[in-house]
Tab-separated table of C-alpha atoms in Angstrom:
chain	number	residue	atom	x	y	z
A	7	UNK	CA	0.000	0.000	0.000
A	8	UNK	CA	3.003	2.369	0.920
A	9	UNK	CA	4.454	1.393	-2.160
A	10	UNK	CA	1.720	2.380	-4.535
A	11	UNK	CA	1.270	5.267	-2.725
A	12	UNK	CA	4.966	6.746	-3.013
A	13	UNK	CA	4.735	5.700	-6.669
A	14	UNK	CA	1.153	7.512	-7.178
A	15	UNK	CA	3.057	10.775	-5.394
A	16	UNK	CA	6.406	10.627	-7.588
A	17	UNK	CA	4.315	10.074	-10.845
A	18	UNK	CA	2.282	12.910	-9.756
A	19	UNK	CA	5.012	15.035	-9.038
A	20	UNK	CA	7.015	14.635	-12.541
A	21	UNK	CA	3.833	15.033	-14.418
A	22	UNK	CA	2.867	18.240	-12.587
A	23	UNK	CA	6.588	20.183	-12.921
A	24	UNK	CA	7.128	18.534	-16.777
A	25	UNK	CA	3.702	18.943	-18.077
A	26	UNK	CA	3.212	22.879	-16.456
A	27	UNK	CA	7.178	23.670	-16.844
A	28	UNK	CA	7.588	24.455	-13.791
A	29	UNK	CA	10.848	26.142	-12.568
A	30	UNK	CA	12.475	26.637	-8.616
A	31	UNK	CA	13.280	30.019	-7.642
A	32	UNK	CA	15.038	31.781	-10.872
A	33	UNK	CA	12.675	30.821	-14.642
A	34	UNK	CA	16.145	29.107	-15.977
A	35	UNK	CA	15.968	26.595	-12.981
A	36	UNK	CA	13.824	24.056	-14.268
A	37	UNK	CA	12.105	21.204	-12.231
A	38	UNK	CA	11.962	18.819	-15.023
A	39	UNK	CA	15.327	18.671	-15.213
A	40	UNK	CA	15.824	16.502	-12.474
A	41	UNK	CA	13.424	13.228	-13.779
A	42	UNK	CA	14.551	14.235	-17.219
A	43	UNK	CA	18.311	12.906	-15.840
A	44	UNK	CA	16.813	9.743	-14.424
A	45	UNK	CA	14.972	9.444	-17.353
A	46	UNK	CA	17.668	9.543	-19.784
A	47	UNK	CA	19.635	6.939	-17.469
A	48	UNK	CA	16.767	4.642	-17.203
A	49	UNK	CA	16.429	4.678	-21.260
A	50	UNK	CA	20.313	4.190	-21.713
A	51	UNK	CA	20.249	1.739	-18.958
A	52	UNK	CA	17.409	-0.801	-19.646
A	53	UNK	CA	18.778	-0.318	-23.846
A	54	UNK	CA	15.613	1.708	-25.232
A	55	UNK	CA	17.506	4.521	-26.036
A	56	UNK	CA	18.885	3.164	-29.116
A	57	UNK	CA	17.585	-0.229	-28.960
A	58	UNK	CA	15.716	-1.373	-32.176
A	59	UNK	CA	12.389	-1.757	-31.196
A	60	UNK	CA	12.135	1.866	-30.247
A	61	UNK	CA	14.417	3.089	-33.345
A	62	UNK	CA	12.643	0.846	-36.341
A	63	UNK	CA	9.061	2.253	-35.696
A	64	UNK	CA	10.405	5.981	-34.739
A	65	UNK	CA	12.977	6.012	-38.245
A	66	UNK	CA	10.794	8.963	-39.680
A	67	UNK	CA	10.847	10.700	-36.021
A	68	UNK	CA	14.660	10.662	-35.597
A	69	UNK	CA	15.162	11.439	-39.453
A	70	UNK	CA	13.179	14.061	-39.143
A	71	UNK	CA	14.549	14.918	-35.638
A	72	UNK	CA	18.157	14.905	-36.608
A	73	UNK	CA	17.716	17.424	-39.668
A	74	UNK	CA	15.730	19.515	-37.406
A	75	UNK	CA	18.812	19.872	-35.459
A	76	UNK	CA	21.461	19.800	-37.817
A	77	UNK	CA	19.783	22.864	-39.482
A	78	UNK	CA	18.859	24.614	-36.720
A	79	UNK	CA	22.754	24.454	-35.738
A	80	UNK	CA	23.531	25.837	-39.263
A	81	UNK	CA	20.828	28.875	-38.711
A	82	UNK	CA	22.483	29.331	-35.295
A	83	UNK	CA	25.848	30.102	-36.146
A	84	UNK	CA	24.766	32.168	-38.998
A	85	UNK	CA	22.536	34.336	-36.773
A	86	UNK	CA	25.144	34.601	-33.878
A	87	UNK	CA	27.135	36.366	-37.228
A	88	UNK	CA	24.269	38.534	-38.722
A	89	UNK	CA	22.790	39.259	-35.529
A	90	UNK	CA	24.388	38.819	-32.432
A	91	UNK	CA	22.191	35.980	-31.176
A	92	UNK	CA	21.874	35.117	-27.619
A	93	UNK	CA	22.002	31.419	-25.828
A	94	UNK	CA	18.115	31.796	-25.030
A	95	UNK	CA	17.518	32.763	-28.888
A	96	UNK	CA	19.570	29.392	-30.643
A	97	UNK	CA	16.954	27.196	-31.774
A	98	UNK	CA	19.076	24.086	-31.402
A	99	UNK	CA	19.250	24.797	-27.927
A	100	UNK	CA	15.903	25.043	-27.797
A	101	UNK	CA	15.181	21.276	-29.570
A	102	UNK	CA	17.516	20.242	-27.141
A	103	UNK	CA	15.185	21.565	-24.666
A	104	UNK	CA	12.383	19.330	-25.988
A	105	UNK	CA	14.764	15.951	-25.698
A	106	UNK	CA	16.087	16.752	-22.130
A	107	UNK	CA	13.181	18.626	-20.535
A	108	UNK	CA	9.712	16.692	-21.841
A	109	UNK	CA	11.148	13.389	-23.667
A	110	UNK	CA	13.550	11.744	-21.181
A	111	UNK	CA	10.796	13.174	-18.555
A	112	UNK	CA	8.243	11.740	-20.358
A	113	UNK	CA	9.951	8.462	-20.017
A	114	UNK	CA	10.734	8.409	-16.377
A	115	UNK	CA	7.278	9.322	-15.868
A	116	UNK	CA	5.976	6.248	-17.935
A	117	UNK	CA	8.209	3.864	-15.513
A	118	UNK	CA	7.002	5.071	-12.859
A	119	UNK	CA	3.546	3.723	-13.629
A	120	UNK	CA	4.414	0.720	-15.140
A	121	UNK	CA	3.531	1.689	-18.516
A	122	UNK	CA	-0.304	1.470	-17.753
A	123	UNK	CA	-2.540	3.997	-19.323
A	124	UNK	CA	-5.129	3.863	-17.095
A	125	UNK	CA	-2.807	5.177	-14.558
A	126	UNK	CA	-1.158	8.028	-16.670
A	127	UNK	CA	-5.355	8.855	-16.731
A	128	UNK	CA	-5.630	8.816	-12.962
A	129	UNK	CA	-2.508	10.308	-12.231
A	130	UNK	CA	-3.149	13.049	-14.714
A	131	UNK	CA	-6.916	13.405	-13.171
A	132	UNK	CA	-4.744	14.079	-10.070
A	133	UNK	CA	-2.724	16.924	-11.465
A	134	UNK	CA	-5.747	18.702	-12.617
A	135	UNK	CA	-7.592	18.932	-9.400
A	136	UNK	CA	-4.089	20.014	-7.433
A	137	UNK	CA	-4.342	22.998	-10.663
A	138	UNK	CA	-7.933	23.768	-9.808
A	139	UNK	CA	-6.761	23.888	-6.159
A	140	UNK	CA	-3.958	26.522	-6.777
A	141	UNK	CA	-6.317	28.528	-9.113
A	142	UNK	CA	-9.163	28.668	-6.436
A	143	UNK	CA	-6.206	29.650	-4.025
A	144	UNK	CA	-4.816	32.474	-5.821
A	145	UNK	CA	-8.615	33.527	-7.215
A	146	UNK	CA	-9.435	34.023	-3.975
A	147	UNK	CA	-7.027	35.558	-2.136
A	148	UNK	CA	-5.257	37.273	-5.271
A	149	UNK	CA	-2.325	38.018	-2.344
A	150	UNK	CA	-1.341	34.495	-2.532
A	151	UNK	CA	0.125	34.740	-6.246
A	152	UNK	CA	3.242	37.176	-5.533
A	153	UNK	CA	4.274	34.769	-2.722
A	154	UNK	CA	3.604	31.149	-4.561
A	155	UNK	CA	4.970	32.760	-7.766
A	156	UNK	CA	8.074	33.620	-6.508
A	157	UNK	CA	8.766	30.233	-5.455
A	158	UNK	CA	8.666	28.881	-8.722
A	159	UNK	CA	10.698	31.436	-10.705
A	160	UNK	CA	7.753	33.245	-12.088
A	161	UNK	CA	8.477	36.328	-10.078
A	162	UNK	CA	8.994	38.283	-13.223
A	163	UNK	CA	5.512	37.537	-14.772
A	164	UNK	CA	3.567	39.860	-16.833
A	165	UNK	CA	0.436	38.386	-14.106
A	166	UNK	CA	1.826	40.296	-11.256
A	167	UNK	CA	1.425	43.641	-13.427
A	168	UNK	CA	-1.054	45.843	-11.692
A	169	UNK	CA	-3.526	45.116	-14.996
A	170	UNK	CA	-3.106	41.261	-14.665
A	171	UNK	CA	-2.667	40.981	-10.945
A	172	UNK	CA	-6.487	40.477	-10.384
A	173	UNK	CA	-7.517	39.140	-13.517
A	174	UNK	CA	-5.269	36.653	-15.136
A	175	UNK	CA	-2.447	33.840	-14.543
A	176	UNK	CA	-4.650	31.775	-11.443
A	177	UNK	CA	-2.919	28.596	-11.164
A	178	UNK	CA	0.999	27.043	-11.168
A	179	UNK	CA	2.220	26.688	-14.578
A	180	UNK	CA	4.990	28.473	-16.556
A	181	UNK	CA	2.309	28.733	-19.345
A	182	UNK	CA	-0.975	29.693	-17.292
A	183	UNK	CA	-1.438	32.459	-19.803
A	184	UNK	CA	-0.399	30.225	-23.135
A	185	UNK	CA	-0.464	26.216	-23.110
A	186	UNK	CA	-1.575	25.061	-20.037
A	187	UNK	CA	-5.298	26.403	-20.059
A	188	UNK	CA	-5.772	25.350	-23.716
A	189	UNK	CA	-4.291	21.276	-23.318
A	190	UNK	CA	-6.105	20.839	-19.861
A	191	UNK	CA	-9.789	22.156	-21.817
A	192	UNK	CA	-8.583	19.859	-24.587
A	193	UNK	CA	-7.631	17.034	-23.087
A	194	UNK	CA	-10.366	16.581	-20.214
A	195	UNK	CA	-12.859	16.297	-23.385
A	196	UNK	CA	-11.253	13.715	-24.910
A	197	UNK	CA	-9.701	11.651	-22.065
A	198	UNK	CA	-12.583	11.625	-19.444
A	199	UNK	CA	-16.069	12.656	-21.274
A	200	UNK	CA	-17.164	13.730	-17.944
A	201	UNK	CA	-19.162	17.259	-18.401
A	202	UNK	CA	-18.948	18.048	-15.032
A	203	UNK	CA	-15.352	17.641	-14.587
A	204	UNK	CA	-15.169	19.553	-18.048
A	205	UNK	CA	-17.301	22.683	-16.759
A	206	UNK	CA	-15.212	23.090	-13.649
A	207	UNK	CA	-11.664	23.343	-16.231
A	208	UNK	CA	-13.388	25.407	-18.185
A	209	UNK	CA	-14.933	27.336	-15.899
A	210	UNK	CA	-11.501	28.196	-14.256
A	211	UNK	CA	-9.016	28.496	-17.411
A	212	UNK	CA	-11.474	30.439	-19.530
A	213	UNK	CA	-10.344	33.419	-17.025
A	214	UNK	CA	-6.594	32.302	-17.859
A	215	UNK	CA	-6.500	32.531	-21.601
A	216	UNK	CA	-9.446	33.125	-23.973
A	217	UNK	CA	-8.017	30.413	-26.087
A	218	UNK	CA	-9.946	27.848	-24.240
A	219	UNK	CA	-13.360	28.844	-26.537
A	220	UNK	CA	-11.256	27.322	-28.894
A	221	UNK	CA	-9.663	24.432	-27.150
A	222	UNK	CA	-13.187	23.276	-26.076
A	223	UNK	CA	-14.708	24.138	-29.830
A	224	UNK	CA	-12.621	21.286	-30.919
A	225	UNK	CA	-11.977	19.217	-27.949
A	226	UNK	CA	-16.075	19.021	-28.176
A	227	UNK	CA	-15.510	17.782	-31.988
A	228	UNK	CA	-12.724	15.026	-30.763
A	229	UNK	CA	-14.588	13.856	-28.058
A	230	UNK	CA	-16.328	10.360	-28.135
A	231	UNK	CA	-19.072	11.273	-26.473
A	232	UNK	CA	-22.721	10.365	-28.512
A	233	UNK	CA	-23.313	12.580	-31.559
A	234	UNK	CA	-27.021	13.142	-30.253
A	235	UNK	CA	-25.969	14.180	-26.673
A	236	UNK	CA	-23.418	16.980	-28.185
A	237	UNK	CA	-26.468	18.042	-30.709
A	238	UNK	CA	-28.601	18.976	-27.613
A	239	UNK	CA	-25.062	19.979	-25.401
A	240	UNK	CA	-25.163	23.017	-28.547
A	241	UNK	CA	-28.694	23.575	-28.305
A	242	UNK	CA	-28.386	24.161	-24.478
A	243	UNK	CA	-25.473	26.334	-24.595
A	244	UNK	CA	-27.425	28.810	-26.959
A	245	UNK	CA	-29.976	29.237	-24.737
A	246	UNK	CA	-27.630	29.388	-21.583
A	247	UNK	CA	-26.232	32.288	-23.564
A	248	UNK	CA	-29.089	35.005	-23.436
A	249	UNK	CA	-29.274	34.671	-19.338
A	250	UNK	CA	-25.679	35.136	-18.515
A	251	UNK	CA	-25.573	38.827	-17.326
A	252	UNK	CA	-22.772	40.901	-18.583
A	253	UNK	CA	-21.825	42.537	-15.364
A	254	UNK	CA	-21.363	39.323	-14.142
A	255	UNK	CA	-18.760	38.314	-17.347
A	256	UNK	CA	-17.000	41.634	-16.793
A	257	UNK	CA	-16.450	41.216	-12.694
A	258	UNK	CA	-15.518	37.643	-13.503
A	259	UNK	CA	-13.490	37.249	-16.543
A	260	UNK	CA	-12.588	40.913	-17.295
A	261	UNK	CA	-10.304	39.850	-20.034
A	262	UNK	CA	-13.183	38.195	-22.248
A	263	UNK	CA	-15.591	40.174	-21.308
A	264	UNK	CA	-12.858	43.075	-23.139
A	265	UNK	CA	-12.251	41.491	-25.901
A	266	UNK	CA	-15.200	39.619	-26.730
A	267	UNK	CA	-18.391	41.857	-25.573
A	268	UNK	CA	-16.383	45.037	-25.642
A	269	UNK	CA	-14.351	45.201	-28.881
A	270	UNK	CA	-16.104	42.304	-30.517
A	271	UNK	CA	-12.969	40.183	-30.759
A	272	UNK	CA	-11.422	43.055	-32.913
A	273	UNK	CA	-8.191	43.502	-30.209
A	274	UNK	CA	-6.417	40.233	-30.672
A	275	UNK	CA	-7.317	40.579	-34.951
A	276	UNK	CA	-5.270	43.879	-34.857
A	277	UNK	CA	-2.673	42.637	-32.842
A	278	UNK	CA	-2.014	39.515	-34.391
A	279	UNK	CA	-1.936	41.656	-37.640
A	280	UNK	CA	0.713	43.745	-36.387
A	281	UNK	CA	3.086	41.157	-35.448
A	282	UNK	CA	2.556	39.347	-38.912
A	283	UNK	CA	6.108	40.825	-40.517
A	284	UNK	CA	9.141	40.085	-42.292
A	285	UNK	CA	12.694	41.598	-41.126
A	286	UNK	CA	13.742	42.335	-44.936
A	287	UNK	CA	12.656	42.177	-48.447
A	288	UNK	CA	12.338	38.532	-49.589
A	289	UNK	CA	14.048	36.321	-52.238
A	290	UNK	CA	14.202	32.842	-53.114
A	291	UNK	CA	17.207	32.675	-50.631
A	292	UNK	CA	15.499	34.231	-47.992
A	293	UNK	CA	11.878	32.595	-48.714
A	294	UNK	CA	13.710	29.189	-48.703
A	295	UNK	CA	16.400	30.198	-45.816
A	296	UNK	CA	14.830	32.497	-43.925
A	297	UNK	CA	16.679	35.827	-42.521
A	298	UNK	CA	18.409	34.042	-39.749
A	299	UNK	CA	16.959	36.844	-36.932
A	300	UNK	CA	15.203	35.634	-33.920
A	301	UNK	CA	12.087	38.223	-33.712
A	302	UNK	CA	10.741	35.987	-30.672
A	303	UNK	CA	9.624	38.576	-27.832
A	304	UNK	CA	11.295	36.474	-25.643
A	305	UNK	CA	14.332	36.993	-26.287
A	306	UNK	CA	16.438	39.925	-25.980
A	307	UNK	CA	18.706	40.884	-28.625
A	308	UNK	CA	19.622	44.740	-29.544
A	309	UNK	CA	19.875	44.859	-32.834
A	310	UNK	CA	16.499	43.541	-33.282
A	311	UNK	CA	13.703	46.442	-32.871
A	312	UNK	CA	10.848	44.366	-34.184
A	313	UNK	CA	9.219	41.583	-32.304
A	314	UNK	CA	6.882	38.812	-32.522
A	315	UNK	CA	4.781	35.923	-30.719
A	316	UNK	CA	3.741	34.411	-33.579
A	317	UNK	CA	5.504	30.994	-33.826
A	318	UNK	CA	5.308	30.594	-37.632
A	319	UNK	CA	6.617	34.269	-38.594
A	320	UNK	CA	9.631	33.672	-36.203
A	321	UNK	CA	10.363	30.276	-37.562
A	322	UNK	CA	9.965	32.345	-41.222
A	323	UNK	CA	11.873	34.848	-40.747
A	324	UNK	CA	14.588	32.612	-38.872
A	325	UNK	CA	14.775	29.432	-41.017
A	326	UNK	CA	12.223	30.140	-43.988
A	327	UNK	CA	9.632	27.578	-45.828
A	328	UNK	CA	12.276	24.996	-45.197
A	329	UNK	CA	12.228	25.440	-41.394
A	330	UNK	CA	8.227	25.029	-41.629
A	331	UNK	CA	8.111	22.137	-43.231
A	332	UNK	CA	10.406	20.195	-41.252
A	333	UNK	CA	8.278	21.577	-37.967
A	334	UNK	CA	5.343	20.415	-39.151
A	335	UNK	CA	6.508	17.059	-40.369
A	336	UNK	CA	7.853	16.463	-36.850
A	337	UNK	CA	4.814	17.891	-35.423
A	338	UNK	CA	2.465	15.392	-37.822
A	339	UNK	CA	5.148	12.036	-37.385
A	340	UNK	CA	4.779	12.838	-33.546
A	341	UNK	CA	1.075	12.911	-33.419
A	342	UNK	CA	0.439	9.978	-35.273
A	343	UNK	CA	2.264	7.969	-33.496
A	344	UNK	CA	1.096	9.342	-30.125
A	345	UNK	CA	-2.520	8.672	-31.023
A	346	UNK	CA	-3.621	5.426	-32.840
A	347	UNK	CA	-7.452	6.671	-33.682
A	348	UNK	CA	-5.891	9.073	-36.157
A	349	UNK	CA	-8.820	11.120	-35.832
A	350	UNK	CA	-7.348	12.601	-32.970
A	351	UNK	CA	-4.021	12.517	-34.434
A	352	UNK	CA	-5.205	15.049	-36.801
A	353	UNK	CA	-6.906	17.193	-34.307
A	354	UNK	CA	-3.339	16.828	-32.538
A	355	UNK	CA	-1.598	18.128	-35.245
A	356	UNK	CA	-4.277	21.267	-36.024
A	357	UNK	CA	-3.744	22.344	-32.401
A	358	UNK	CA	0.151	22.419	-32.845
A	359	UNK	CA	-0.965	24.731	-35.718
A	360	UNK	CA	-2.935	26.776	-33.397
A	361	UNK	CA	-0.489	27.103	-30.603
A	362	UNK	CA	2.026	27.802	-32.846
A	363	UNK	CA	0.185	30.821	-33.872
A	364	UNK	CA	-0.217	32.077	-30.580
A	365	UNK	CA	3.738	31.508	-29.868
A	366	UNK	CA	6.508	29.938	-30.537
A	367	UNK	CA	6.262	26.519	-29.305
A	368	UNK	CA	9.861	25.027	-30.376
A	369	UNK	CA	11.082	24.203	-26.983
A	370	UNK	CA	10.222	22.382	-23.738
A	371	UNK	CA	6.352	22.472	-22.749
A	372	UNK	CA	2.859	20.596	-21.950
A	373	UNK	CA	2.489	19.689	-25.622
A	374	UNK	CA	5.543	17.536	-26.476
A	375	UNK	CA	5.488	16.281	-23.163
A	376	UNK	CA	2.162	14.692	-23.382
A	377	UNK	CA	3.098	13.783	-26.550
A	378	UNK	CA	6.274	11.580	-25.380
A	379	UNK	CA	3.834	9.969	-22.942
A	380	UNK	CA	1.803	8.418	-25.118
A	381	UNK	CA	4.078	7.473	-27.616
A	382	UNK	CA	5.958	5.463	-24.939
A	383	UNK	CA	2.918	4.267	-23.495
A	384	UNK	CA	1.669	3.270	-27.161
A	385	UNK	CA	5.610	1.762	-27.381
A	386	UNK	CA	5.763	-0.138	-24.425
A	387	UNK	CA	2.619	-0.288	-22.870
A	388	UNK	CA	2.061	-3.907	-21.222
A	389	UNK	CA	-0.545	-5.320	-22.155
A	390	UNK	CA	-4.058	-2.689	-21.755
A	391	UNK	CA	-6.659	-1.430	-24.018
A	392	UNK	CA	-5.137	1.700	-25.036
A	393	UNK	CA	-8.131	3.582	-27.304
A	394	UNK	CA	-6.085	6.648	-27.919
């Protein structure tokens, strides 16, 4: 009994830092680190790391893997040339980040519960009440936030702004305002069909990131639940609509109620069109190459006055078409082995599209770290129905 309890509480604990990238103390110091070491030992050591079984199936995912990285080596010396590019701002360091920080995680994490997928769906059940624990926390005594955020290196965030501090970032993730909302929506709908459950995730992350109208647009289309039952789910909604009061929206979720009842979504269309840009004219070189320059807003580098979030126009204007299409083939050979009903594969793949637009997802997060654990657990799980 001790035993499966220790190993309930580890598995929890990996899941929670890897699949919120969490950090202690300073953002650089990340907790995933720590299982992604084990992780990376327990792969070498047992022989999966480069054992056959896992290499034959995966060819197209380390092909594609490798180029990735070769190339994104080649575009990082270049723009350390051109541009004066910073460690934070090489994009090989970045898929690095992905191997160390959410794959060899995502292994250790499958170990730990015996390759079972039932329990990755209990433990991950776990994860997202703790979430809806620290959201209710910091929702409710907005105080809270300063003092749990600068535990976990997030002292810096935009959330503790005066304009954020009572209206945004509830909950522990290093992508509360991004990711984290979004896959939790996402994946409650297609992992648990339980509309209760669902409400409650929505109910809280809706006041995180807006994106979660989205995430539950098409986690609602993914789901298995009975064609009939969503029919009158839509039908109920509409008239739900009419008899929520507006004051109530705007004390609650001041962000949507701005954006969506206020400016009729019309805020994030301008934005988004402002940051859709290109550093210089373009050529074939340049349309196939990209400009080398890392216009990411996260990352600091002087002799770059323009800045993005928008994944796809920073992996343009860094690596060109060429770039893209290797992403994307990753992003599709990754899916479809993660999920074996390829409709959701395909739904996998459109919401890489979709987060990509938002920012620039290259790099450790929730995304290929749920990813990794069901591709091991569709790898090596023992012997369970697995129906995703």
């Amino acid at each position: 009994m001790i035993k499966i309890m220790l190993r309930i509480f580890f598995s929890s604990l990996v899941f929670f830092v890897a699949f919120y990238r969490l950090s202690f103390l300073s953002p650089s110091l990340y907790l995933s680190f720590i299982p992604g070491v084990i992780g990376f030992f327990y792969l070498l050591g047992q022989g999966r790391l480069f054992s056959r079984k896992l290499q034959k199936p995966q060819a197209v995912i380390y092909l594609i893997g490798v180029c990735i990285l070769i190339y994104s080596i080649i575009l990082d010396i270049l723009s350390i040339i051109y541009s004066g590019n910073v460690l934070t701002g090489l994009f090989a360091f970045r898929f690095l980040f992905i191997i160390f920080l959410s794959v060899f995680p995502a292994y250790f994490f499958v170990y730990l519960i015996k390759f079972k997928f039932n329990d990755f769906l209990n433990v991950f059940k776990i994860c997202l009440i703790i979430q809806t624990l620290f959201f209710l926390i910091m929702f409710l005594n907005p105080a809270m936030k300063s003092f749990i955020y600068s535990i976990f290196g997030m002292g810096g965030s935009v959330n503790l702004l005066d304009h954020n501090f009572s209206s945004r970032g509830f909950g522990l993730s290093g992508e509360i305002n991004y990711m984290s909302p979004f896959l939790m929506m996402y994946l409650v709908l297609i992992f648990y069909n339980n509309i209760l459950f669902s409400l409650i995730i929505f109910i809280t992350q809706i006041v995180n990131s807006n994106m979660v109208l989205i995430s539950i647009l098409i986690g609602f289309l993914a789901s298995k639940l009975n064609v009939y039952f969503k029919i009158i789910l839509i039908f109920l909604g509409f008239l739900t609509l009419p008899l929520l009061n507006a004051e109530f929206i705007k004390n609650y979720a001041p962000r949507f109620y701005d954006e969506y009842i206020t400016n009729s979504g019309e805020r994030t269309i301008t934005a988004l069109s402002e940051m859709i840009f290109l550093v210089n004219r373009i050529d074939i070189y340049s349309f196939l190459f990209g400009f080398q320059k890392n216009i990411s807003t996260g990352v600091d580098i002087a002799s770059i006055s323009r800045k993005t979030d928008v994944g796809w126009v920073v992996m343009f204007n860094y690596g060109g078409i060429i770039y893209i299409i290797l992403f994307v083939s990753f992003i599709i050979a990754l899916s479809f082995k993660a999920f074996k009903d390829k409709y959701l594969a395909v739904f996998w793949v459109l919401i890489a599209i979709l987060l990509n637009s938002k920012g620039l997802m290259l790099g450790m997060n929730g995304y290929f770290f749920i990813t990794f654990v069901l591709i091991f657990l569709n790898v090596y799980s023992v012997k369970e129905k697995n129906e995703f």
